[in-house]
PDB file of C-alpha atoms in Angstrom:
ATOM      1  CA  MET A  38     -19.042  17.578 -41.600  1.00 44.00           C
ATOM      2  CA  THR A  39     -21.112  14.791 -40.090  1.00 37.00           C
ATOM      3  CA  ASN A  40     -18.040  12.641 -39.541  1.00 39.00           C
ATOM      4  CA  TYR A  41     -16.267  15.578 -37.920  1.00 36.00           C
ATOM      5  CA  ASN A  42     -19.182  16.198 -35.553  1.00 38.00           C
ATOM      6  CA  ASN A  43     -19.333  12.510 -34.627  1.00 36.00           C
ATOM      7  CA  THR A  44     -15.606  12.449 -33.946  1.00 33.00           C
ATOM      8  CA  ALA A  45     -15.775  15.631 -31.880  1.00 36.00           C
ATOM      9  CA  GLY A  46     -18.724  14.282 -29.914  1.00 38.00           C
ATOM     10  CA  LEU A  47     -16.907  11.013 -29.263  1.00 33.00           C
ATOM     11  CA  LYS A  48     -13.833  12.869 -28.026  1.00 40.00           C
ATOM     12  CA  TYR A  49     -15.996  15.072 -25.790  1.00 38.00           C
ATOM     13  CA  HIS A  50     -17.793  12.030 -24.408  1.00 42.00           C
ATOM     14  CA  THR A  51     -14.484  10.260 -23.765  1.00 49.00           C
ATOM     15  CA  THR A  52     -13.103  13.363 -22.029  1.00 60.00           C
ATOM     16  CA  GLN A  53     -16.183  13.561 -19.831  1.00 65.00           C
ATOM     17  CA  GLU A  54     -15.815   9.886 -18.888  1.00 62.00           C
ATOM     18  CA  THR A  55     -12.135  10.407 -18.142  1.00 64.00           C
ATOM     19  CA  LEU A  56     -12.950  13.295 -15.807  1.00 71.00           C
ATOM     20  CA  LEU A  57     -15.722  11.291 -14.136  1.00 69.00           C
ATOM     21  CA  TYR A  58     -13.592   8.206 -13.448  1.00 65.00           C
ATOM     22  CA  ALA A  59     -10.589  10.310 -12.448  1.00 69.00           C
ATOM     23  CA  SER A  60     -12.749  12.246  -9.994  1.00 73.00           C
ATOM     24  CA  LEU A  61     -14.139   9.014  -8.537  1.00 71.00           C
ATOM     25  CA  SER A  62     -10.699   7.467  -8.151  1.00 71.00           C
ATOM     26  CA  MET A  63      -9.061  10.593  -6.777  1.00 76.00           C
ATOM     27  CA  GLY A  64     -11.942  11.179  -4.380  1.00 76.00           C
ATOM     28  CA  SER A  65     -11.473   7.710  -2.930  1.00 75.00           C
ATOM     29  CA  SER A  66      -7.709   8.157  -2.893  1.00 79.00           C
ATOM     30  CA  PHE A  67      -7.853  11.511  -1.068  1.00 83.00           C
ATOM     31  CA  MET A  68     -10.337  10.154   1.493  1.00 83.00           C
ATOM     32  CA  PHE A  69      -8.126   7.210   2.412  1.00 83.00           C
ATOM     33  CA  LEU A  70      -5.039   9.394   2.224  1.00 86.00           C
ATOM     34  CA  TYR A  71      -6.613  11.736   4.775  1.00 86.00           C
ATOM     35  CA  ILE A  72      -7.438   8.828   7.121  1.00 85.00           C
ATOM     36  CA  ASN A  73      -3.919   7.403   6.778  1.00 88.00           C
ATOM     37  CA  SER A  74      -2.385  10.820   7.451  1.00 88.00           C
ATOM     38  CA  VAL A  75      -4.518  11.325  10.554  1.00 87.00           C
ATOM     39  CA  LEU A  76      -3.492   7.913  11.879  1.00 89.00           C
ATOM     40  CA  LEU A  77       0.164   8.739  11.215  1.00 90.00           C
ATOM     41  CA  PHE A  78      -0.273  11.938  13.198  1.00 88.00           C
ATOM     42  CA  THR A  79      -2.058  10.017  15.954  1.00 88.00           C
ATOM     43  CA  LEU A  80       0.819   7.543  16.253  1.00 89.00           C
ATOM     44  CA  ARG A  81       3.181  10.466  16.890  1.00 88.00           C
ATOM     45  CA  SER A  82       0.886  12.374  19.236  1.00 84.00           C
ATOM     46  CA  LYS A  83       1.358  10.160  22.326  1.00 85.00           C
ATOM     47  CA  SER A  84       4.529   8.802  23.878  1.00 86.00           C
ATOM     48  CA  VAL A  85       2.976   5.345  24.365  1.00 86.00           C
ATOM     49  CA  PHE A  86       2.780   4.930  20.591  1.00 88.00           C
ATOM     50  CA  CYS A  87       6.394   6.020  20.111  1.00 88.00           C
ATOM     51  CA  GLU A  88       7.671   3.625  22.784  1.00 88.00           C
ATOM     52  CA  THR A  89       5.778   0.467  21.809  1.00 90.00           C
ATOM     53  CA  SER A  90       7.237  -1.799  19.121  1.00 91.00           C
ATOM     54  CA  ARG A  91       3.850  -2.771  17.708  1.00 91.00           C
ATOM     55  CA  TYR A  92       2.897   0.852  17.052  1.00 92.00           C
ATOM     56  CA  ILE A  93       6.343   1.701  15.680  1.00 94.00           C
ATOM     57  CA  LEU A  94       5.933  -1.104  13.138  1.00 94.00           C
ATOM     58  CA  LEU A  95       2.436   0.128  12.351  1.00 92.00           C
ATOM     59  CA  TYR A  96       3.779   3.637  11.712  1.00 94.00           C
ATOM     60  CA  ASN A  97       6.390   2.233   9.322  1.00 94.00           C
ATOM     61  CA  LEU A  98       3.688   0.266   7.495  1.00 93.00           C
ATOM     62  CA  LEU A  99       1.365   3.261   7.242  1.00 92.00           C
ATOM     63  CA  PHE A 100       4.161   5.571   6.082  1.00 94.00           C
ATOM     64  CA  ALA A 101       5.110   3.219   3.242  1.00 93.00           C
ATOM     65  CA  ASP A 102       1.454   2.714   2.275  1.00 91.00           C
ATOM     66  CA  THR A 103       0.853   6.473   2.231  1.00 91.00           C
ATOM     67  CA  VAL A 104       3.887   7.099   0.004  1.00 92.00           C
ATOM     68  CA  TYR A 105       2.727   4.344  -2.335  1.00 90.00           C
ATOM     69  CA  LEU A 106      -0.805   5.755  -2.373  1.00 89.00           C
ATOM     70  CA  ILE A 107       0.369   9.251  -3.308  1.00 89.00           C
ATOM     71  CA  SER A 108       2.725   7.986  -6.027  1.00 88.00           C
ATOM     72  CA  SER A 109       0.211   5.577  -7.568  1.00 85.00           C
ATOM     73  CA  SER A 110      -2.444   8.310  -7.606  1.00 85.00           C
ATOM     74  CA  LEU A 111      -0.069  10.575  -9.504  1.00 86.00           C
ATOM     75  CA  LEU A 112       0.712   7.813 -12.006  1.00 83.00           C
ATOM     76  CA  TYR A 113      -3.013   7.153 -12.429  1.00 81.00           C
ATOM     77  CA  LEU A 114      -3.694  10.818 -13.247  1.00 82.00           C
ATOM     78  CA  LEU A 115      -0.830  10.919 -15.754  1.00 82.00           C
ATOM     79  CA  ALA A 116      -2.179   7.837 -17.529  1.00 77.00           C
ATOM     80  CA  ALA A 117      -5.843   8.933 -17.372  1.00 74.00           C
ATOM     81  CA  PHE A 118      -5.120  12.315 -18.978  1.00 77.00           C
ATOM     82  CA  ARG A 119      -2.510  10.907 -21.398  1.00 77.00           C
ATOM     83  CA  ILE A 120       0.338  13.020 -20.077  1.00 80.00           C
ATOM     84  CA  LYS A 121       3.736  11.812 -21.235  1.00 80.00           C
ATOM     85  CA  LEU A 122       6.889  12.676 -19.333  1.00 80.00           C
ATOM     86  CA  THR A 123      10.570  12.691 -20.071  1.00 80.00           C
ATOM     87  CA  PHE A 124      12.582   9.673 -19.001  1.00 78.00           C
ATOM     88  CA  TYR A 125      14.119  11.722 -16.191  1.00 78.00           C
ATOM     89  CA  MET A 126      10.775  12.900 -14.767  1.00 83.00           C
ATOM     90  CA  CYS A 127       9.313   9.410 -15.073  1.00 82.00           C
ATOM     91  CA  SER A 128      12.289   8.016 -13.141  1.00 80.00           C
ATOM     92  CA  VAL A 129      11.617  10.492 -10.349  1.00 84.00           C
ATOM     93  CA  VAL A 130       7.902   9.600 -10.217  1.00 85.00           C
ATOM     94  CA  ILE A 131       8.524   5.839 -10.394  1.00 85.00           C
ATOM     95  CA  PHE A 132      11.210   5.779  -7.689  1.00 86.00           C
ATOM     96  CA  PRO A 133       8.981   6.141  -4.541  1.00 88.00           C
ATOM     97  CA  PRO A 134       6.463   3.369  -5.321  1.00 87.00           C
ATOM     98  CA  GLN A 135       9.253   1.032  -6.413  1.00 86.00           C
ATOM     99  CA  LEU A 136      11.123   1.728  -3.181  1.00 89.00           C
ATOM    100  CA  VAL A 137       8.182   1.121  -0.822  1.00 91.00           C
ATOM    101  CA  TYR A 138       6.449  -1.617  -2.839  1.00 87.00           C
ATOM    102  CA  LEU A 139       7.735  -4.510  -0.697  1.00 90.00           C
ATOM    103  CA  ILE A 140       7.684  -2.590   2.602  1.00 93.00           C
ATOM    104  CA  SER A 141       4.096  -3.675   3.312  1.00 91.00           C
ATOM    105  CA  PRO A 142       4.522  -7.478   2.998  1.00 92.00           C
ATOM    106  CA  LEU A 143       7.853  -7.380   4.849  1.00 93.00           C
ATOM    107  CA  THR A 144       6.462  -5.232   7.680  1.00 94.00           C
ATOM    108  CA  LEU A 145       3.368  -7.437   7.918  1.00 92.00           C
ATOM    109  CA  THR A 146       5.728 -10.375   8.392  1.00 94.00           C
ATOM    110  CA  VAL A 147       7.552  -8.650  11.251  1.00 94.00           C
ATOM    111  CA  MET A 148       4.254  -7.583  12.854  1.00 93.00           C
ATOM    112  CA  SER A 149       2.984 -11.164  12.674  1.00 92.00           C
ATOM    113  CA  LEU A 150       6.129 -12.424  14.374  1.00 93.00           C
ATOM    114  CA  GLU A 151       5.677  -9.774  17.075  1.00 92.00           C
ATOM    115  CA  ARG A 152       2.132 -10.997  17.752  1.00 90.00           C
ATOM    116  CA  PHE A 153       3.363 -14.599  17.779  1.00 91.00           C
ATOM    117  CA  VAL A 154       6.011 -13.824  20.402  1.00 91.00           C
ATOM    118  CA  ALA A 155       3.554 -11.754  22.452  1.00 89.00           C
ATOM    119  CA  ILE A 156       1.043 -14.609  22.691  1.00 87.00           C
ATOM    120  CA  CYS A 157       3.221 -17.711  22.618  1.00 87.00           C
ATOM    121  CA  TYR A 158       6.167 -16.369  24.650  1.00 88.00           C
ATOM    122  CA  PRO A 159       4.716 -13.588  26.813  1.00 85.00           C
ATOM    123  CA  LEU A 160       7.474 -13.778  29.424  1.00 86.00           C
ATOM    124  CA  ARG A 161      10.189 -13.279  26.793  1.00 89.00           C
ATOM    125  CA  HIS A 162       8.321 -10.675  24.750  1.00 88.00           C
ATOM    126  CA  ALA A 163       9.876  -7.702  26.543  1.00 88.00           C
ATOM    127  CA  VAL A 164      13.353  -9.174  26.048  1.00 90.00           C
ATOM    128  CA  ILE A 165      12.971 -10.110  22.368  1.00 91.00           C
ATOM    129  CA  ILE A 166      10.758  -7.289  21.096  1.00 91.00           C
ATOM    130  CA  THR A 167      12.707  -4.212  22.169  1.00 92.00           C
ATOM    131  CA  ILE A 168      12.860  -0.762  20.615  1.00 92.00           C
ATOM    132  CA  ARG A 169      16.395  -1.488  19.412  1.00 93.00           C
ATOM    133  CA  ASN A 170      15.441  -4.805  17.808  1.00 93.00           C
ATOM    134  CA  THR A 171      12.421  -3.144  16.223  1.00 94.00           C
ATOM    135  CA  GLY A 172      14.680  -0.481  14.702  1.00 94.00           C
ATOM    136  CA  VAL A 173      16.998  -3.178  13.346  1.00 95.00           C
ATOM    137  CA  ALA A 174      14.027  -5.026  11.830  1.00 95.00           C
ATOM    138  CA  ILE A 175      12.727  -1.861  10.160  1.00 95.00           C
ATOM    139  CA  THR A 176      16.202  -1.116   8.771  1.00 95.00           C
ATOM    140  CA  LEU A 177      16.421  -4.623   7.309  1.00 95.00           C
ATOM    141  CA  VAL A 178      12.954  -4.221   5.806  1.00 95.00           C
ATOM    142  CA  TRP A 179      13.952  -1.017   3.998  1.00 95.00           C
ATOM    143  CA  LEU A 180      17.254  -2.498   2.848  1.00 94.00           C
ATOM    144  CA  SER A 181      15.481  -5.568   1.479  1.00 92.00           C
ATOM    145  CA  SER A 182      12.975  -3.401  -0.379  1.00 91.00           C
ATOM    146  CA  SER A 183      15.772  -1.159  -1.704  1.00 91.00           C
ATOM    147  CA  LEU A 184      17.418  -4.153  -3.350  1.00 88.00           C
ATOM    148  CA  ARG A 185      15.029  -3.798  -6.296  1.00 83.00           C
ATOM    149  CA  ILE A 186      16.191  -0.212  -6.872  1.00 84.00           C
ATOM    150  CA  ILE A 187      19.862  -1.173  -6.618  1.00 85.00           C
ATOM    151  CA  ILE A 188      19.488  -4.012  -9.127  1.00 82.00           C
ATOM    152  CA  ARG A 189      17.459  -1.722 -11.377  1.00 78.00           C
ATOM    153  CA  VAL A 190      20.200   0.923 -11.473  1.00 76.00           C
ATOM    154  CA  LEU A 191      22.916  -1.677 -12.068  1.00 79.00           C
ATOM    155  CA  LEU A 192      21.023  -3.281 -14.942  1.00 74.00           C
ATOM    156  CA  LEU A 193      20.307   0.118 -16.438  1.00 70.00           C
ATOM    157  CA  LEU A 194      23.998   1.028 -16.348  1.00 71.00           C
ATOM    158  CA  CYS A 195      25.041  -2.343 -17.774  1.00 71.00           C
ATOM    159  CA  SER A 196      22.358  -2.538 -20.464  1.00 61.00           C
ATOM    160  CA  ASN A 197      23.074  -1.738 -24.069  1.00 52.00           C
ATOM    161  CA  SER A 198      19.970   0.421 -24.428  1.00 55.00           C
ATOM    162  CA  GLU A 199      20.896   4.002 -25.183  1.00 53.00           C
ATOM    163  CA  PHE A 200      18.457   6.796 -24.502  1.00 53.00           C
ATOM    164  CA  SER A 201      18.593  10.331 -23.206  1.00 56.00           C
ATOM    165  CA  PHE A 202      16.815  11.193 -19.975  1.00 57.00           C
ATOM    166  CA  ASP A 203      15.757  14.472 -21.621  1.00 58.00           C
ATOM    167  CA  LEU A 204      13.724  12.706 -24.308  1.00 68.00           C
ATOM    168  CA  HIS A 205       9.965  12.329 -24.003  1.00 68.00           C
ATOM    169  CA  MET A 206       8.652   8.814 -23.573  1.00 70.00           C
ATOM    170  CA  LYS A 207       6.561   7.281 -26.335  1.00 73.00           C
ATOM    171  CA  ASP A 208       4.292   5.648 -23.785  1.00 73.00           C
ATOM    172  CA  PHE A 209       2.820   6.687 -20.446  1.00 74.00           C
ATOM    173  CA  CYS A 210       5.060   6.676 -17.413  1.00 76.00           C
ATOM    174  CA  SER A 211       5.237   3.188 -15.940  1.00 73.00           C
ATOM    175  CA  ASP A 212       7.805   0.733 -14.718  1.00 73.00           C
ATOM    176  CA  GLU A 213       7.423  -1.372 -17.867  1.00 70.00           C
ATOM    177  CA  ALA A 214       7.879   1.592 -20.229  1.00 70.00           C
ATOM    178  CA  LEU A 215      10.859   3.041 -18.377  1.00 71.00           C
ATOM    179  CA  LEU A 216      13.149   0.021 -18.251  1.00 69.00           C
ATOM    180  CA  ARG A 217      12.850  -2.571 -20.991  1.00 67.00           C
ATOM    181  CA  VAL A 218      15.429  -5.055 -19.721  1.00 68.00           C
ATOM    182  CA  PRO A 219      14.056  -8.632 -19.607  1.00 71.00           C
ATOM    183  CA  MET A 220      16.568  -9.733 -16.977  1.00 75.00           C
ATOM    184  CA  TYR A 221      15.245  -7.088 -14.573  1.00 74.00           C
ATOM    185  CA  TYR A 222      11.703  -8.434 -14.773  1.00 76.00           C
ATOM    186  CA  TYR A 223      12.918 -11.988 -14.252  1.00 80.00           C
ATOM    187  CA  PHE A 224      14.664 -10.806 -11.108  1.00 81.00           C
ATOM    188  CA  VAL A 225      11.659  -8.769  -9.900  1.00 80.00           C
ATOM    189  CA  THR A 226       9.284 -11.685 -10.460  1.00 82.00           C
ATOM    190  CA  ALA A 227      11.534 -14.137  -8.626  1.00 87.00           C
ATOM    191  CA  TYR A 228      12.394 -11.758  -5.786  1.00 88.00           C
ATOM    192  CA  SER A 229       8.801 -10.616  -5.254  1.00 86.00           C
ATOM    193  CA  GLY A 230       7.635 -14.227  -5.348  1.00 88.00           C
ATOM    194  CA  ILE A 231      10.123 -15.189  -2.654  1.00 91.00           C
ATOM    195  CA  VAL A 232       9.081 -12.234  -0.474  1.00 91.00           C
ATOM    196  CA  PHE A 233       5.345 -12.923  -0.759  1.00 91.00           C
ATOM    197  CA  LEU A 234       5.791 -16.664  -0.286  1.00 92.00           C
ATOM    198  CA  SER A 235       7.975 -16.161   2.792  1.00 92.00           C
ATOM    199  CA  ALA A 236       5.537 -13.611   4.215  1.00 92.00           C
ATOM    200  CA  GLY A 237       2.572 -15.905   3.626  1.00 92.00           C
ATOM    201  CA  VAL A 238       4.263 -18.922   5.228  1.00 93.00           C
ATOM    202  CA  THR A 239       5.352 -16.824   8.220  1.00 93.00           C
ATOM    203  CA  ILE A 240       1.880 -15.379   8.812  1.00 92.00           C
ATOM    204  CA  ILE A 241       0.224 -18.810   8.461  1.00 93.00           C
ATOM    205  CA  CYS A 242       2.682 -20.415  10.891  1.00 92.00           C
ATOM    206  CA  SER A 243       2.189 -17.542  13.336  1.00 91.00           C
ATOM    207  CA  TYR A 244      -1.575 -17.937  13.044  1.00 90.00           C
ATOM    208  CA  ILE A 245      -1.370 -21.670  13.732  1.00 91.00           C
ATOM    209  CA  GLY A 246       0.835 -21.104  16.777  1.00 88.00           C
ATOM    210  CA  VAL A 247      -1.415 -18.377  18.198  1.00 88.00           C
ATOM    211  CA  THR A 248      -4.553 -20.456  17.541  1.00 87.00           C
ATOM    212  CA  LEU A 249      -3.093 -23.452  19.386  1.00 86.00           C
ATOM    213  CA  VAL A 250      -2.222 -21.254  22.346  1.00 82.00           C
ATOM    214  CA  ALA A 251      -5.718 -19.730  22.321  1.00 77.00           C
ATOM    215  CA  ARG A 252      -7.296 -23.192  22.526  1.00 79.00           C
ATOM    216  CA  SER A 253      -5.008 -24.557  25.217  1.00 77.00           C
ATOM    217  CA  ALA A 254      -4.612 -21.477  27.414  1.00 64.00           C
ATOM    218  CA  SER A 255      -6.751 -21.261  30.520  1.00 58.00           C
ATOM    219  CA  THR A 256      -6.330 -17.499  30.811  1.00 59.00           C
ATOM    220  CA  ASN A 257      -5.921 -14.573  28.407  1.00 65.00           C
ATOM    221  CA  LYS A 258      -7.940 -16.354  25.729  1.00 70.00           C
ATOM    222  CA  ALA A 259      -9.495 -13.106  24.533  1.00 75.00           C
ATOM    223  CA  SER A 260      -6.086 -11.598  23.748  1.00 76.00           C
ATOM    224  CA  ALA A 261      -4.987 -14.726  21.871  1.00 76.00           C
ATOM    225  CA  ARG A 262      -8.252 -14.841  19.930  1.00 79.00           C
ATOM    226  CA  LYS A 263      -7.899 -11.186  18.914  1.00 81.00           C
ATOM    227  CA  ALA A 264      -4.291 -11.791  17.839  1.00 82.00           C
ATOM    228  CA  SER A 265      -5.368 -14.725  15.663  1.00 84.00           C
ATOM    229  CA  GLN A 266      -8.015 -12.530  14.024  1.00 84.00           C
ATOM    230  CA  THR A 267      -5.388  -9.866  13.377  1.00 85.00           C
ATOM    231  CA  LEU A 268      -3.118 -12.444  11.733  1.00 88.00           C
ATOM    232  CA  LEU A 269      -5.970 -13.566   9.496  1.00 88.00           C
ATOM    233  CA  LEU A 270      -6.497  -9.953   8.459  1.00 86.00           C
ATOM    234  CA  HIS A 271      -2.766  -9.680   7.769  1.00 87.00           C
ATOM    235  CA  LEU A 272      -2.994 -12.716   5.522  1.00 88.00           C
ATOM    236  CA  PHE A 273      -5.971 -11.204   3.700  1.00 88.00           C
ATOM    237  CA  GLN A 274      -4.099  -7.906   3.301  1.00 87.00           C
ATOM    238  CA  LEU A 275      -1.068  -9.740   1.932  1.00 88.00           C
ATOM    239  CA  GLY A 276      -3.272 -11.569  -0.571  1.00 86.00           C
ATOM    240  CA  VAL A 277      -4.863  -8.341  -1.801  1.00 84.00           C
ATOM    241  CA  ILE A 278      -1.439  -6.708  -2.195  1.00 85.00           C
ATOM    242  CA  LEU A 279      -0.291  -9.745  -4.179  1.00 83.00           C
ATOM    243  CA  ILE A 280      -3.328  -9.495  -6.466  1.00 80.00           C
ATOM    244  CA  SER A 281      -2.594  -5.773  -6.983  1.00 78.00           C
ATOM    245  CA  THR A 282       0.688  -6.715  -8.664  1.00 75.00           C
ATOM    246  CA  PHE A 283      -1.354  -7.846 -11.684  1.00 72.00           C
ATOM    247  CA  HIS A 284      -3.041  -4.436 -12.039  1.00 68.00           C
ATOM    248  CA  SER A 285      -0.990  -3.282 -15.026  1.00 67.00           C
ATOM    249  CA  ASN A 286      -1.290  -6.690 -16.716  1.00 68.00           C
ATOM    250  CA  ILE A 287      -5.078  -6.591 -16.373  1.00 70.00           C
ATOM    251  CA  ILE A 288      -5.304  -3.112 -17.911  1.00 68.00           C
ATOM    252  CA  THR A 289      -2.878  -3.990 -20.728  1.00 67.00           C
ATOM    253  CA  ALA A 290      -4.828  -7.129 -21.628  1.00 69.00           C
ATOM    254  CA  ALA A 291      -8.173  -5.300 -21.438  1.00 68.00           C
ATOM    255  CA  ALA A 292      -6.943  -2.503 -23.712  1.00 66.00           C
ATOM    256  CA  THR A 293      -6.461  -4.987 -26.569  1.00 72.00           C
ATOM    257  CA  ILE A 294     -10.018  -6.360 -26.503  1.00 75.00           C
ATOM    258  CA  MET A 295     -12.180  -3.593 -24.995  1.00 70.00           C
ATOM    259  CA  GLU A 296     -13.253  -0.125 -26.011  1.00 69.00           C
ATOM    260  CA  ARG A 297     -11.604   2.868 -24.378  1.00 66.00           C
ATOM    261  CA  SER A 298     -14.678   3.740 -22.297  1.00 66.00           C
ATOM    262  CA  HIS A 299     -14.770   0.234 -20.830  1.00 70.00           C
ATOM    263  CA  VAL A 300     -11.017   0.295 -20.240  1.00 70.00           C
ATOM    264  CA  LEU A 301     -11.388   3.587 -18.341  1.00 69.00           C
ATOM    265  CA  ARG A 302     -14.108   2.070 -16.186  1.00 72.00           C
ATOM    266  CA  LEU A 303     -12.034  -1.042 -15.500  1.00 75.00           C
ATOM    267  CA  HIS A 304      -8.942   1.066 -14.818  1.00 72.00           C
ATOM    268  CA  SER A 305     -10.831   3.176 -12.282  1.00 75.00           C
ATOM    269  CA  LEU A 306     -12.367   0.216 -10.459  1.00 77.00           C
ATOM    270  CA  SER A 307      -9.148  -1.802 -10.405  1.00 77.00           C
ATOM    271  CA  PHE A 308      -7.246   1.254  -9.162  1.00 79.00           C
ATOM    272  CA  ILE A 309      -9.658   1.659  -6.237  1.00 78.00           C
ATOM    273  CA  PHE A 310      -9.865  -2.012  -5.250  1.00 79.00           C
ATOM    274  CA  LEU A 311      -6.350  -3.179  -6.161  1.00 78.00           C
ATOM    275  CA  ASN A 312      -4.212  -0.092  -5.482  1.00 79.00           C
ATOM    276  CA  ILE A 313      -6.021   2.044  -2.906  1.00 80.00           C
ATOM    277  CA  LEU A 314      -7.815  -0.529  -0.751  1.00 80.00           C
ATOM    278  CA  PRO A 315      -4.790  -2.759   0.079  1.00 80.00           C
ATOM    279  CA  ARG A 316      -2.851   0.287   1.277  1.00 81.00           C
ATOM    280  CA  CYS A 317      -5.644   1.391   3.622  1.00 80.00           C
ATOM    281  CA  LEU A 318      -6.499  -1.884   5.323  1.00 81.00           C
ATOM    282  CA  SER A 319      -3.968  -1.234   8.091  1.00 80.00           C
ATOM    283  CA  THR A 320      -6.009   1.743   9.220  1.00 79.00           C
ATOM    284  CA  PHE A 321      -9.085  -0.440   9.696  1.00 79.00           C
ATOM    285  CA  ILE A 322      -7.195  -3.448  11.095  1.00 79.00           C
ATOM    286  CA  TYR A 323      -5.363  -1.441  13.743  1.00 80.00           C
ATOM    287  CA  GLY A 324      -6.800   2.075  13.791  1.00 77.00           C
ATOM    288  CA  PHE A 325     -10.421   1.209  14.510  1.00 78.00           C
ATOM    289  CA  ARG A 326      -9.906  -2.192  16.203  1.00 80.00           C
ATOM    290  CA  ASP A 327      -7.164  -1.203  18.624  1.00 81.00           C
ATOM    291  CA  GLN A 328      -8.714   0.075  21.836  1.00 82.00           C
ATOM    292  CA  THR A 329      -5.704   2.276  22.583  1.00 84.00           C
ATOM    293  CA  ILE A 330      -5.601   3.998  19.190  1.00 86.00           C
ATOM    294  CA  ARG A 331      -9.334   4.227  18.481  1.00 84.00           C
ATOM    295  CA  PRO A 332     -10.324   7.085  20.855  1.00 82.00           C
ATOM    296  CA  PHE A 333      -7.421   9.293  19.725  1.00 82.00           C
ATOM    297  CA  LEU A 334      -7.997   8.493  16.049  1.00 81.00           C
ATOM    298  CA  ILE A 335     -11.696   9.353  16.262  1.00 80.00           C
ATOM    299  CA  GLN A 336     -10.850  12.536  18.132  1.00 79.00           C
ATOM    300  CA  HIS A 337      -8.429  13.625  15.413  1.00 76.00           C
ATOM    301  CA  LEU A 338     -10.718  12.604  12.564  1.00 76.00           C
ATOM    302  CA  CYS A 339     -13.662  14.575  13.930  1.00 75.00           C
ATOM    303  CA  CYS A 340     -14.045  17.908  15.616  1.00 58.00           C
ATOM    304  CA  GLN A 341     -13.649  17.395  19.330  1.00 48.00           C
ATOM    305  CA  TRP A 342     -16.713  19.394  20.308  1.00 45.00           C
ATOM    306  CA  ARG A 343     -18.939  17.485  17.881  1.00 56.00           C
ATOM    307  CA  CYS A 344     -17.684  14.010  18.789  1.00 53.00           C
ATOM    308  CA  SER A 345     -17.552  14.212  22.585  1.00 51.00           C
ATOM    309  CA  ALA A 346     -20.687  12.100  22.954  1.00 52.00           C
ATOM    310  CA  PHE A 347     -19.384   9.454  20.559  1.00 53.00           C
ATOM    311  CA  LEU A 348     -16.026   9.392  22.348  1.00 51.00           C
ATOM    312  CA  ASN A 349     -17.738   8.837  25.673  1.00 57.00           C
ATOM    313  CA  LYS A 350     -19.601   5.857  24.204  1.00 58.00           C
ATOM    314  CA  ALA A 351     -16.397   4.472  22.691  1.00 56.00           C
ATOM    315  CA  ASN A 352     -14.567   4.765  26.005  1.00 56.00           C
ATOM    316  CA  ALA A 353     -17.498   3.243  27.858  1.00 55.00           C
ATOM    317  CA  GLY A 354     -17.475   0.273  25.454  1.00 51.00           C
ATOM    318  CA  GLU A 355     -13.865  -0.522  26.326  1.00 50.00           C
TER     319      GLU A 355
END
């Protein structure tokens, strides 16, 4: 009887910890999801945002980050509460984050190039960075990110592994548990490495070019300096997204040497800082730093009649 009571108490304590960490993670996720959603709405509320390439790229970045945030939150809840799905349902849940995973680094690359052209070639910016060219760039970004899904489907069809999509998975829903084809992970590792390396080199080169212009230019130094700061933030955001790719590896390694309560704590913290935070940095980099977006974003985040005084101060500070 004593052993039974101890076991029941341990299970109750573990359940309470699971609820606590899940509430903390989901609270943070919903807060940032709300801010991202408001910024998405803001970018569609004014024609100037719909007709400017920089804001169109920002909308694409935020949309992909929001989809990834929703999908990763769902996967976190399924793992936290030990809910196992069928192979078919897991495929449906895994598809969105796999599709948009590389949208962020690729879009950050295009946005960095746009800032580089705007500062280093201001007279040619309107000719190079057009709405049409921006649409082509966004299409190429989505096609490049979709390549992982295409290769995944082809390898799944060509693999010798036989399973029914109606069967329940033995493990929690994840990319690793769904498709156990070594060749796919070799491809994903190589392809992701090329994308992140190319994005990093592009952002660094753009930063160097903008910094040189900021030092040599006699006018418009403030704009060049702000662009160089934005590129640095892009590089930081890219680095955090790259670190987030090791999230599952960190949890898997910790599960072999740590108790479940410590693994839950680590899972919650790593989910907030490695999954949620990288997908919300765009809101702070552009939403609150951009003088055009900031007044409208604050207005939509707060009640207009309660924030009128703060809006007046924000407009006066511009």
